[in-house]
């Protein structure tokens, strides 16, 4: 292969090396190898924007370990990059990079003419892609790479809310419960005269809500509305039947009435319901039910504002968290139960999270009380707390330990207009980690930026 003229300056590196050898040193071996075998980054600086105590913009700098962001080498397409993008605000105009290679190496910024001989002691400007060339020591072969550092263009710690078009007709729903199913938002509601209505809209491109009667669901308890993950909606009725619908407006019997039964959640494999103070499950689409095994007395189960949340843990276990209000709990904090399994959900045992004196980070009971999985934990929001210490939708609480402890997480915020809201409010989560909130006639969609990052 003929070597292009711009490569010859790099041969000076080999010439210099050869000239520095003494007569007693070994001869430099030449070969046709020319490739990059590994790349690692040195320490990185990141500028973070925040607000000071007076509410003014302020910045501070933190140091990141470059080893936390491995560089991938695509030897087929000759591309070197970090697949896990660097955080927003990372400075990449002067980065130390350790490059392991065979041959003689040089680099230049895309668009430049001349190559620079690489040295691990010199920082590289990665504000744009750089071109790398590796020349074999024999001078007969060369290989070109494009190397770039990917940096998130959005601040991952920023929560962005967008208000959607208002729908005045939603104001008639004095009670409401919303779920997401196969790209559509469904909100079961009841107006002042007791008529049951279903409001629906497309989550992605929809701009308007459609409201229609819930035919066949005259006795429905709208607080029990659930989505099964397969495009079906389910809810229970005042007489303990379970109904199903594919569109929110036409409902049919799914499971015959059982006195005192209230549907509280659906997992991948089971339905869960409260039946006269007992927690029961069905693994065969509601044909038969079994009483769940508890490690504490059933009186400590929630009796209102039920939330059943399923989470896949990093260790391979699947975990369910049942949380809600219980009028008998004197501290006016949320009660929570949990069970985890690797293989058999129906055999797992429920464990109660006791309220102890050393756990001062309990979640206050609220109405409504809304829980969903988010940001590698659980989030909770809701109406004014029963103890009067928290206003309606004042903040989002976060639990990193499956509902055991709850606290504020600064980046998790709610629309400012919601604080103290007295309208009927409901919320749900879609597949793209957007949180949807409907309050009165208003609709918001929001997401923590990093929950939308591909890497």
Short mmCIF file of C-alpha atoms in Angstrom, two decimals, residues 272 274 277-280 290-302 322 337-339 347-352:
data_model
loop_
_atom_site.label_atom_id
_atom_site.label_comp_id
_atom_site.label_asym_id
_atom_site.label_seq_id
_atom_site.Cartn_x
_atom_site.Cartn_y
_atom_site.Cartn_z
CA UNK A 272 -54.41 -8.97 43.70
CA UNK A 274 -58.58 -7.19 49.19
CA UNK A 277 -59.63 -7.47 55.17
CA UNK A 278 -57.57 -10.29 53.67
CA UNK A 279 -55.06 -10.00 50.84
CA UNK A 280 -55.75 -12.49 48.06
CA UNK A 290 -55.76 -17.83 47.50
CA UNK A 291 -55.10 -15.92 50.70
CA UNK A 292 -51.57 -14.46 50.71
CA UNK A 293 -49.12 -15.38 53.47
CA UNK A 294 -48.25 -12.47 55.77
CA UNK A 295 -45.56 -12.18 58.44
CA UNK A 296 -47.73 -9.82 60.51
CA UNK A 297 -51.41 -9.45 61.36
CA UNK A 298 -53.76 -8.56 58.49
CA UNK A 299 -55.05 -5.54 60.42
CA UNK A 300 -51.87 -3.75 59.36
CA UNK A 301 -52.72 -4.03 55.66
CA UNK A 302 -53.86 -0.82 53.94
CA UNK A 322 -48.08 -2.78 48.67
CA UNK A 337 -45.61 -4.45 52.79
CA UNK A 338 -43.20 -6.17 50.42
CA UNK A 339 -42.41 -9.53 48.92
CA UNK A 347 -45.08 -18.75 46.98
CA UNK A 348 -43.35 -15.58 48.17
CA UNK A 349 -44.23 -14.28 51.64
CA UNK A 350 -45.25 -10.71 52.44
CA UNK A 351 -43.18 -8.77 54.98
CA UNK A 352 -44.46 -5.77 56.91
#
